[in-house]
Amino acid sequence: MTVALLFDVSGSMEARLMSAREAGTHVLSWLDDDRDEAGVFTFETRLNEVAPFTTRLRSLPERLDTMTPFGATSLYDAIARTSEQLAPAKDGGGL
């Protein structure tokens, strides 16, 4: 399975980001290190790659701690850009 974790880090998420990090860590714990891969992305007015798609899933929770809320929200643009990133990973091409 390939999972893209997409976090809203706009200013409105400041009080909720801790809960979002916990949820992301929980989702990552369900994945199988030998078969699955995940990438971490954030967005506010633009999409940012926090961690590229990897099978080294245990390295990802610490990357979630680097997220800082700031700016406005561009949800639809972020979803579209994440989908573009996900397509090559799903096809086995990676990033």
PDB file of N, CA and C in Angstrom:
ATOM      1  N   MET A   1       0.842  -1.151   0.000  1.00  0.00           N
ATOM      2  CA  MET A   1       0.000   0.000   0.000  1.00  0.00           C
ATOM      3  C   MET A   1       0.900   1.229   0.000  1.00  0.00           C
ATOM      4  N   THR A   2       0.470   2.255  -0.695  1.00  0.00           N
ATOM      5  CA  THR A   2       1.162   3.539  -0.699  1.00  0.00           C
ATOM      6  C   THR A   2       0.229   4.574  -0.084  1.00  0.00           C
ATOM      7  N   VAL A   3       0.728   5.279   0.933  1.00  0.00           N
ATOM      8  CA  VAL A   3      -0.086   6.255   1.649  1.00  0.00           C
ATOM      9  C   VAL A   3       0.593   7.618   1.582  1.00  0.00           C
ATOM     10  N   ALA A   4      -0.188   8.627   1.226  1.00  0.00           N
ATOM     11  CA  ALA A   4       0.284  10.013   1.278  1.00  0.00           C
ATOM     12  C   ALA A   4      -0.419  10.684   2.448  1.00  0.00           C
ATOM     13  N   LEU A   5       0.349  11.096   3.440  1.00  0.00           N
ATOM     14  CA  LEU A   5      -0.207  11.852   4.561  1.00  0.00           C
ATOM     15  C   LEU A   5      -0.107  13.328   4.208  1.00  0.00           C
ATOM     16  N   LEU A   6      -1.241  13.988   4.150  1.00  0.00           N
ATOM     17  CA  LEU A   6      -1.323  15.395   3.759  1.00  0.00           C
ATOM     18  C   LEU A   6      -1.865  16.189   4.939  1.00  0.00           C
ATOM     19  N   PHE A   7      -1.048  17.094   5.475  1.00  0.00           N
ATOM     20  CA  PHE A   7      -1.415  17.864   6.656  1.00  0.00           C
ATOM     21  C   PHE A   7      -1.639  19.327   6.313  1.00  0.00           C
ATOM     22  N   ASP A   8      -2.750  19.862   6.795  1.00  0.00           N
ATOM     23  CA  ASP A   8      -3.029  21.295   6.708  1.00  0.00           C
ATOM     24  C   ASP A   8      -2.216  21.965   7.813  1.00  0.00           C
ATOM     25  N   VAL A   9      -1.268  22.804   7.432  1.00  0.00           N
ATOM     26  CA  VAL A   9      -0.470  23.525   8.424  1.00  0.00           C
ATOM     27  C   VAL A   9      -0.725  25.028   8.344  1.00  0.00           C
ATOM     28  N   SER A  10      -1.907  25.390   7.858  1.00  0.00           N
ATOM     29  CA  SER A  10      -2.262  26.803   7.831  1.00  0.00           C
ATOM     30  C   SER A  10      -2.437  27.303   9.262  1.00  0.00           C
ATOM     31  N   GLY A  11      -2.475  28.598   9.423  1.00  0.00           N
ATOM     32  CA  GLY A  11      -2.580  29.197  10.751  1.00  0.00           C
ATOM     33  C   GLY A  11      -3.772  28.708  11.551  1.00  0.00           C
ATOM     34  N   SER A  12      -4.853  28.352  10.869  1.00  0.00           N
ATOM     35  CA  SER A  12      -6.054  27.894  11.578  1.00  0.00           C
ATOM     36  C   SER A  12      -5.854  26.537  12.262  1.00  0.00           C
ATOM     37  N   MET A  13      -4.778  25.840  11.932  1.00  0.00           N
ATOM     38  CA  MET A  13      -4.510  24.514  12.513  1.00  0.00           C
ATOM     39  C   MET A  13      -3.617  24.570  13.752  1.00  0.00           C
ATOM     40  N   GLU A  14      -3.230  25.748  14.158  1.00  0.00           N
ATOM     41  CA  GLU A  14      -2.277  25.869  15.271  1.00  0.00           C
ATOM     42  C   GLU A  14      -2.719  25.082  16.511  1.00  0.00           C
ATOM     43  N   ALA A  15      -3.976  25.179  16.900  1.00  0.00           N
ATOM     44  CA  ALA A  15      -4.461  24.486  18.100  1.00  0.00           C
ATOM     45  C   ALA A  15      -4.724  23.003  17.853  1.00  0.00           C
ATOM     46  N   ARG A  16      -4.801  22.597  16.578  1.00  0.00           N
ATOM     47  CA  ARG A  16      -5.160  21.204  16.247  1.00  0.00           C
ATOM     48  C   ARG A  16      -4.003  20.373  15.703  1.00  0.00           C
ATOM     49  N   LEU A  17      -2.866  20.983  15.493  1.00  0.00           N
ATOM     50  CA  LEU A  17      -1.768  20.274  14.839  1.00  0.00           C
ATOM     51  C   LEU A  17      -1.249  19.105  15.673  1.00  0.00           C
ATOM     52  N   MET A  18      -1.240  19.216  16.983  1.00  0.00           N
ATOM     53  CA  MET A  18      -0.793  18.115  17.833  1.00  0.00           C
ATOM     54  C   MET A  18      -1.676  16.881  17.607  1.00  0.00           C
ATOM     55  N   SER A  19      -2.978  17.083  17.533  1.00  0.00           N
ATOM     56  CA  SER A  19      -3.901  15.966  17.286  1.00  0.00           C
ATOM     57  C   SER A  19      -3.677  15.383  15.893  1.00  0.00           C
ATOM     58  N   ALA A  20      -3.413  16.237  14.921  1.00  0.00           N
ATOM     59  CA  ALA A  20      -3.153  15.759  13.557  1.00  0.00           C
ATOM     60  C   ALA A  20      -1.875  14.920  13.517  1.00  0.00           C
ATOM     61  N   ARG A  21      -0.846  15.353  14.237  1.00  0.00           N
ATOM     62  CA  ARG A  21       0.406  14.576  14.308  1.00  0.00           C
ATOM     63  C   ARG A  21       0.154  13.201  14.924  1.00  0.00           C
ATOM     64  N   GLU A  22      -0.614  13.178  16.002  1.00  0.00           N
ATOM     65  CA  GLU A  22      -0.927  11.909  16.658  1.00  0.00           C
ATOM     66  C   GLU A  22      -1.695  10.984  15.718  1.00  0.00           C
ATOM     67  N   ALA A  23      -2.648  11.536  14.980  1.00  0.00           N
ATOM     68  CA  ALA A  23      -3.411  10.729  14.029  1.00  0.00           C
ATOM     69  C   ALA A  23      -2.490  10.188  12.935  1.00  0.00           C
ATOM     70  N   GLY A  24      -1.583  11.017  12.437  1.00  0.00           N
ATOM     71  CA  GLY A  24      -0.640  10.566  11.420  1.00  0.00           C
ATOM     72  C   GLY A  24       0.267   9.456  11.916  1.00  0.00           C
ATOM     73  N   THR A  25       0.759   9.593  13.137  1.00  0.00           N
ATOM     74  CA  THR A  25       1.598   8.557  13.733  1.00  0.00           C
ATOM     75  C   THR A  25       0.811   7.257  13.883  1.00  0.00           C
ATOM     76  N   HIS A  26      -0.441   7.372  14.250  1.00  0.00           N
ATOM     77  CA  HIS A  26      -1.304   6.196  14.403  1.00  0.00           C
ATOM     78  C   HIS A  26      -1.489   5.491  13.055  1.00  0.00           C
ATOM     79  N   VAL A  27      -1.770   6.254  12.003  1.00  0.00           N
ATOM     80  CA  VAL A  27      -1.925   5.665  10.661  1.00  0.00           C
ATOM     81  C   VAL A  27      -0.638   4.963  10.245  1.00  0.00           C
ATOM     82  N   LEU A  28       0.499   5.595  10.471  1.00  0.00           N
ATOM     83  CA  LEU A  28       1.779   4.982  10.103  1.00  0.00           C
ATOM     84  C   LEU A  28       2.010   3.676  10.842  1.00  0.00           C
ATOM     85  N   SER A  29       1.533   3.572  12.068  1.00  0.00           N
ATOM     86  CA  SER A  29       1.734   2.347  12.850  1.00  0.00           C
ATOM     87  C   SER A  29       0.964   1.158  12.270  1.00  0.00           C
ATOM     88  N   TRP A  30      -0.057   1.426  11.487  1.00  0.00           N
ATOM     89  CA  TRP A  30      -0.837   0.350  10.857  1.00  0.00           C
ATOM     90  C   TRP A  30      -0.143  -0.231   9.633  1.00  0.00           C
ATOM     91  N   LEU A  31       0.842   0.461   9.098  1.00  0.00           N
ATOM     92  CA  LEU A  31       1.489   0.026   7.863  1.00  0.00           C
ATOM     93  C   LEU A  31       2.576  -1.009   8.135  1.00  0.00           C
ATOM     94  N   ASP A  32       2.837  -1.823   7.132  1.00  0.00           N
ATOM     95  CA  ASP A  32       3.826  -2.895   7.214  1.00  0.00           C
ATOM     96  C   ASP A  32       5.151  -2.407   6.625  1.00  0.00           C
ATOM     97  N   ASP A  33       6.206  -2.401   7.441  1.00  0.00           N
ATOM     98  CA  ASP A  33       7.518  -1.916   6.994  1.00  0.00           C
ATOM     99  C   ASP A  33       8.054  -2.674   5.785  1.00  0.00           C
ATOM    100  N   ASP A  34       7.675  -3.911   5.634  1.00  0.00           N
ATOM    101  CA  ASP A  34       8.215  -4.727   4.549  1.00  0.00           C
ATOM    102  C   ASP A  34       7.474  -4.543   3.222  1.00  0.00           C
ATOM    103  N   ARG A  35       6.239  -4.069   3.277  1.00  0.00           N
ATOM    104  CA  ARG A  35       5.437  -3.999   2.051  1.00  0.00           C
ATOM    105  C   ARG A  35       4.925  -2.616   1.703  1.00  0.00           C
ATOM    106  N   ASP A  36       4.707  -1.759   2.684  1.00  0.00           N
ATOM    107  CA  ASP A  36       4.040  -0.488   2.449  1.00  0.00           C
ATOM    108  C   ASP A  36       5.032   0.659   2.363  1.00  0.00           C
ATOM    109  N   GLU A  37       4.555   1.770   1.797  1.00  0.00           N
ATOM    110  CA  GLU A  37       5.358   2.984   1.748  1.00  0.00           C
ATOM    111  C   GLU A  37       4.465   4.173   2.047  1.00  0.00           C
ATOM    112  N   ALA A  38       5.074   5.252   2.520  1.00  0.00           N
ATOM    113  CA  ALA A  38       4.320   6.453   2.838  1.00  0.00           C
ATOM    114  C   ALA A  38       5.193   7.672   2.589  1.00  0.00           C
ATOM    115  N   GLY A  39       4.539   8.782   2.340  1.00  0.00           N
ATOM    116  CA  GLY A  39       5.189  10.077   2.201  1.00  0.00           C
ATOM    117  C   GLY A  39       4.402  11.082   3.016  1.00  0.00           C
ATOM    118  N   VAL A  40       5.071  12.153   3.437  1.00  0.00           N
ATOM    119  CA  VAL A  40       4.426  13.173   4.259  1.00  0.00           C
ATOM    120  C   VAL A  40       4.520  14.509   3.533  1.00  0.00           C
ATOM    121  N   PHE A  41       3.366  15.163   3.432  1.00  0.00           N
ATOM    122  CA  PHE A  41       3.260  16.450   2.764  1.00  0.00           C
ATOM    123  C   PHE A  41       2.477  17.410   3.643  1.00  0.00           C
ATOM    124  N   THR A  42       2.794  18.695   3.549  1.00  0.00           N
ATOM    125  CA  THR A  42       2.028  19.723   4.229  1.00  0.00           C
ATOM    126  C   THR A  42       1.555  20.734   3.197  1.00  0.00           C
ATOM    127  N   PHE A  43       0.551  21.494   3.579  1.00  0.00           N
ATOM    128  CA  PHE A  43       0.108  22.581   2.714  1.00  0.00           C
ATOM    129  C   PHE A  43      -0.438  23.720   3.548  1.00  0.00           C
ATOM    130  N   GLU A  44      -0.286  24.886   3.032  1.00  0.00           N
ATOM    131  CA  GLU A  44      -0.990  26.083   3.455  1.00  0.00           C
ATOM    132  C   GLU A  44      -1.358  26.763   2.146  1.00  0.00           C
ATOM    133  N   THR A  45      -0.572  27.684   1.643  1.00  0.00           N
ATOM    134  CA  THR A  45      -0.849  28.226   0.310  1.00  0.00           C
ATOM    135  C   THR A  45      -0.107  27.452  -0.773  1.00  0.00           C
ATOM    136  N   ARG A  46       0.780  26.568  -0.370  1.00  0.00           N
ATOM    137  CA  ARG A  46       1.506  25.720  -1.336  1.00  0.00           C
ATOM    138  C   ARG A  46       1.767  24.359  -0.718  1.00  0.00           C
ATOM    139  N   LEU A  47       2.067  23.397  -1.570  1.00  0.00           N
ATOM    140  CA  LEU A  47       2.366  22.044  -1.120  1.00  0.00           C
ATOM    141  C   LEU A  47       3.852  21.926  -0.811  1.00  0.00           C
ATOM    142  N   ASN A  48       4.179  21.292   0.314  1.00  0.00           N
ATOM    143  CA  ASN A  48       5.570  21.058   0.709  1.00  0.00           C
ATOM    144  C   ASN A  48       5.766  19.579   0.994  1.00  0.00           C
ATOM    145  N   GLU A  49       6.848  19.032   0.490  1.00  0.00           N
ATOM    146  CA  GLU A  49       7.188  17.643   0.776  1.00  0.00           C
ATOM    147  C   GLU A  49       8.030  17.607   2.051  1.00  0.00           C
ATOM    148  N   VAL A  50       7.478  17.026   3.106  1.00  0.00           N
ATOM    149  CA  VAL A  50       8.195  16.891   4.372  1.00  0.00           C
ATOM    150  C   VAL A  50       9.096  15.658   4.322  1.00  0.00           C
ATOM    151  N   ALA A  51       8.566  14.574   3.762  1.00  0.00           N
ATOM    152  CA  ALA A  51       9.326  13.332   3.609  1.00  0.00           C
ATOM    153  C   ALA A  51       8.857  12.646   2.334  1.00  0.00           C
ATOM    154  N   PRO A  52       9.774  12.319   1.429  1.00  0.00           N
ATOM    155  CA  PRO A  52       9.373  11.631   0.195  1.00  0.00           C
ATOM    156  C   PRO A  52       8.869  10.217   0.505  1.00  0.00           C
ATOM    157  N   PHE A  53       8.210   9.612  -0.448  1.00  0.00           N
ATOM    158  CA  PHE A  53       7.712   8.252  -0.261  1.00  0.00           C
ATOM    159  C   PHE A  53       8.881   7.330   0.071  1.00  0.00           C
ATOM    160  N   THR A  54       8.684   6.531   1.110  1.00  0.00           N
ATOM    161  CA  THR A  54       9.725   5.624   1.580  1.00  0.00           C
ATOM    162  C   THR A  54       9.090   4.394   2.224  1.00  0.00           C
ATOM    163  N   THR A  55       9.853   3.323   2.264  1.00  0.00           N
ATOM    164  CA  THR A  55       9.431   2.130   3.005  1.00  0.00           C
ATOM    165  C   THR A  55      10.027   2.155   4.416  1.00  0.00           C
ATOM    166  N   ARG A  56      10.861   3.130   4.704  1.00  0.00           N
ATOM    167  CA  ARG A  56      11.452   3.294   6.043  1.00  0.00           C
ATOM    168  C   ARG A  56      10.451   4.054   6.917  1.00  0.00           C
ATOM    169  N   LEU A  57       9.354   3.395   7.235  1.00  0.00           N
ATOM    170  CA  LEU A  57       8.223   4.031   7.904  1.00  0.00           C
ATOM    171  C   LEU A  57       8.546   4.528   9.305  1.00  0.00           C
ATOM    172  N   ARG A  58       9.474   3.899   9.974  1.00  0.00           N
ATOM    173  CA  ARG A  58       9.808   4.303  11.350  1.00  0.00           C
ATOM    174  C   ARG A  58      10.487   5.665  11.403  1.00  0.00           C
ATOM    175  N   SER A  59      11.007   6.130  10.266  1.00  0.00           N
ATOM    176  CA  SER A  59      11.650   7.443  10.231  1.00  0.00           C
ATOM    177  C   SER A  59      10.638   8.579  10.086  1.00  0.00           C
ATOM    178  N   LEU A  60       9.412   8.262   9.720  1.00  0.00           N
ATOM    179  CA  LEU A  60       8.442   9.312   9.414  1.00  0.00           C
ATOM    180  C   LEU A  60       7.845  10.034  10.626  1.00  0.00           C
ATOM    181  N   PRO A  61       7.528   9.353  11.738  1.00  0.00           N
ATOM    182  CA  PRO A  61       6.935  10.104  12.863  1.00  0.00           C
ATOM    183  C   PRO A  61       7.776  11.288  13.333  1.00  0.00           C
ATOM    184  N   GLU A  62       9.094  11.152  13.330  1.00  0.00           N
ATOM    185  CA  GLU A  62       9.927  12.280  13.761  1.00  0.00           C
ATOM    186  C   GLU A  62       9.829  13.447  12.784  1.00  0.00           C
ATOM    187  N   ARG A  63       9.561  13.172  11.512  1.00  0.00           N
ATOM    188  CA  ARG A  63       9.398  14.232  10.519  1.00  0.00           C
ATOM    189  C   ARG A  63       8.114  15.032  10.767  1.00  0.00           C
ATOM    190  N   LEU A  64       7.114  14.390  11.398  1.00  0.00           N
ATOM    191  CA  LEU A  64       5.861  15.082  11.692  1.00  0.00           C
ATOM    192  C   LEU A  64       6.090  16.206  12.700  1.00  0.00           C
ATOM    193  N   ASP A  65       7.113  16.087  13.526  1.00  0.00           N
ATOM    194  CA  ASP A  65       7.403  17.107  14.530  1.00  0.00           C
ATOM    195  C   ASP A  65       7.955  18.385  13.918  1.00  0.00           C
ATOM    196  N   THR A  66       8.361  18.348  12.658  1.00  0.00           N
ATOM    197  CA  THR A  66       8.935  19.531  12.012  1.00  0.00           C
ATOM    198  C   THR A  66       7.862  20.462  11.447  1.00  0.00           C
ATOM    199  N   MET A  67       6.616  20.041  11.482  1.00  0.00           N
ATOM    200  CA  MET A  67       5.538  20.834  10.884  1.00  0.00           C
ATOM    201  C   MET A  67       5.179  22.006  11.784  1.00  0.00           C
ATOM    202  N   THR A  68       5.093  23.207  11.193  1.00  0.00           N
ATOM    203  CA  THR A  68       4.752  24.422  11.924  1.00  0.00           C
ATOM    204  C   THR A  68       3.605  25.128  11.217  1.00  0.00           C
ATOM    205  N   PRO A  69       2.522  25.450  11.930  1.00  0.00           N
ATOM    206  CA  PRO A  69       1.392  26.123  11.287  1.00  0.00           C
ATOM    207  C   PRO A  69       1.715  27.561  10.898  1.00  0.00           C
ATOM    208  N   PHE A  70       1.259  27.948   9.698  1.00  0.00           N
ATOM    209  CA  PHE A  70       1.484  29.296   9.197  1.00  0.00           C
ATOM    210  C   PHE A  70       0.658  29.499   7.934  1.00  0.00           C
ATOM    211  N   GLY A  71       0.194  30.686   7.698  1.00  0.00           N
ATOM    212  CA  GLY A  71      -0.396  31.067   6.424  1.00  0.00           C
ATOM    213  C   GLY A  71      -1.858  30.723   6.251  1.00  0.00           C
ATOM    214  N   ALA A  72      -2.310  30.852   5.006  1.00  0.00           N
ATOM    215  CA  ALA A  72      -3.699  30.587   4.614  1.00  0.00           C
ATOM    216  C   ALA A  72      -3.821  29.158   4.111  1.00  0.00           C
ATOM    217  N   THR A  73      -5.033  28.753   3.712  1.00  0.00           N
ATOM    218  CA  THR A  73      -5.289  27.376   3.289  1.00  0.00           C
ATOM    219  C   THR A  73      -5.616  27.308   1.802  1.00  0.00           C
ATOM    220  N   SER A  74      -4.964  26.393   1.078  1.00  0.00           N
ATOM    221  CA  SER A  74      -5.269  26.106  -0.329  1.00  0.00           C
ATOM    222  C   SER A  74      -5.475  24.607  -0.478  1.00  0.00           C
ATOM    223  N   LEU A  75      -6.543  24.090   0.101  1.00  0.00           N
ATOM    224  CA  LEU A  75      -6.794  22.656   0.182  1.00  0.00           C
ATOM    225  C   LEU A  75      -6.859  21.982  -1.177  1.00  0.00           C
ATOM    226  N   TYR A  76      -7.656  22.505  -2.092  1.00  0.00           N
ATOM    227  CA  TYR A  76      -7.849  21.833  -3.377  1.00  0.00           C
ATOM    228  C   TYR A  76      -6.556  21.762  -4.189  1.00  0.00           C
ATOM    229  N   ASP A  77      -5.773  22.835  -4.170  1.00  0.00           N
ATOM    230  CA  ASP A  77      -4.484  22.815  -4.866  1.00  0.00           C
ATOM    231  C   ASP A  77      -3.562  21.773  -4.257  1.00  0.00           C
ATOM    232  N   ALA A  78      -3.553  21.669  -2.931  1.00  0.00           N
ATOM    233  CA  ALA A  78      -2.682  20.704  -2.251  1.00  0.00           C
ATOM    234  C   ALA A  78      -3.080  19.273  -2.578  1.00  0.00           C
ATOM    235  N   ILE A  79      -4.367  18.982  -2.619  1.00  0.00           N
ATOM    236  CA  ILE A  79      -4.821  17.631  -2.963  1.00  0.00           C
ATOM    237  C   ILE A  79      -4.420  17.282  -4.390  1.00  0.00           C
ATOM    238  N   ALA A  80      -4.599  18.209  -5.302  1.00  0.00           N
ATOM    239  CA  ALA A  80      -4.231  17.958  -6.699  1.00  0.00           C
ATOM    240  C   ALA A  80      -2.733  17.711  -6.838  1.00  0.00           C
ATOM    241  N   ARG A  81      -1.906  18.513  -6.177  1.00  0.00           N
ATOM    242  CA  ARG A  81      -0.451  18.343  -6.262  1.00  0.00           C
ATOM    243  C   ARG A  81       0.001  17.044  -5.609  1.00  0.00           C
ATOM    244  N   THR A  82      -0.624  16.658  -4.486  1.00  0.00           N
ATOM    245  CA  THR A  82      -0.277  15.401  -3.824  1.00  0.00           C
ATOM    246  C   THR A  82      -0.622  14.229  -4.725  1.00  0.00           C
ATOM    247  N   SER A  83      -1.744  14.297  -5.411  1.00  0.00           N
ATOM    248  CA  SER A  83      -2.132  13.243  -6.347  1.00  0.00           C
ATOM    249  C   SER A  83      -1.089  13.090  -7.442  1.00  0.00           C
ATOM    250  N   GLU A  84      -0.550  14.196  -7.905  1.00  0.00           N
ATOM    251  CA  GLU A  84       0.504  14.138  -8.920  1.00  0.00           C
ATOM    252  C   GLU A  84       1.744  13.435  -8.376  1.00  0.00           C
ATOM    253  N   GLN A  85       2.066  13.670  -7.095  1.00  0.00           N
ATOM    254  CA  GLN A  85       3.220  13.030  -6.459  1.00  0.00           C
ATOM    255  C   GLN A  85       2.972  11.540  -6.244  1.00  0.00           C
ATOM    256  N   LEU A  86       1.729  11.203  -5.920  1.00  0.00           N
ATOM    257  CA  LEU A  86       1.359   9.832  -5.601  1.00  0.00           C
ATOM    258  C   LEU A  86       1.353   8.940  -6.833  1.00  0.00           C
ATOM    259  N   ALA A  87       0.969   9.456  -7.980  1.00  0.00           N
ATOM    260  CA  ALA A  87       0.842   8.646  -9.195  1.00  0.00           C
ATOM    261  C   ALA A  87       2.140   7.911  -9.551  1.00  0.00           C
ATOM    262  N   PRO A  88       3.304   8.576  -9.588  1.00  0.00           N
ATOM    263  CA  PRO A  88       4.536   7.830  -9.908  1.00  0.00           C
ATOM    264  C   PRO A  88       4.892   6.796  -8.847  1.00  0.00           C
ATOM    265  N   ALA A  89       4.655   7.096  -7.573  1.00  0.00           N
ATOM    266  CA  ALA A  89       4.970   6.144  -6.499  1.00  0.00           C
ATOM    267  C   ALA A  89       4.098   4.906  -6.637  1.00  0.00           C
ATOM    268  N   LYS A  90       2.847   5.075  -6.979  1.00  0.00           N
ATOM    269  CA  LYS A  90       1.930   3.960  -7.114  1.00  0.00           C
ATOM    270  C   LYS A  90       2.332   3.069  -8.285  1.00  0.00           C
ATOM    271  N   ASP A  91       2.861   3.664  -9.346  1.00  0.00           N
ATOM    272  CA  ASP A  91       3.262   2.918 -10.528  1.00  0.00           C
ATOM    273  C   ASP A  91       4.625   2.246 -10.370  1.00  0.00           C
ATOM    274  N   GLY A  92       5.239   2.425  -9.210  1.00  0.00           N
ATOM    275  CA  GLY A  92       6.530   1.784  -8.960  1.00  0.00           C
ATOM    276  C   GLY A  92       7.707   2.643  -9.387  1.00  0.00           C
ATOM    277  N   GLY A  93       7.423   3.837  -9.896  1.00  0.00           N
ATOM    278  CA  GLY A  93       8.493   4.706 -10.359  1.00  0.00           C
ATOM    279  C   GLY A  93       9.150   5.494  -9.264  1.00  0.00           C
ATOM    280  N   GLY A  94       8.470   5.624  -8.113  1.00  0.00           N
ATOM    281  CA  GLY A  94       9.030   6.404  -7.023  1.00  0.00           C
ATOM    282  C   GLY A  94       9.082   7.866  -7.367  1.00  0.00           C
ATOM    283  N   LEU A  95       9.736   8.631  -6.523  1.00  0.00           N
ATOM    284  CA  LEU A  95       9.873  10.057  -6.758  1.00  0.00           C
ATOM    285  C   LEU A  95      11.307  10.417  -7.010  1.00  0.00           C
TER     286      LEU A  95
END
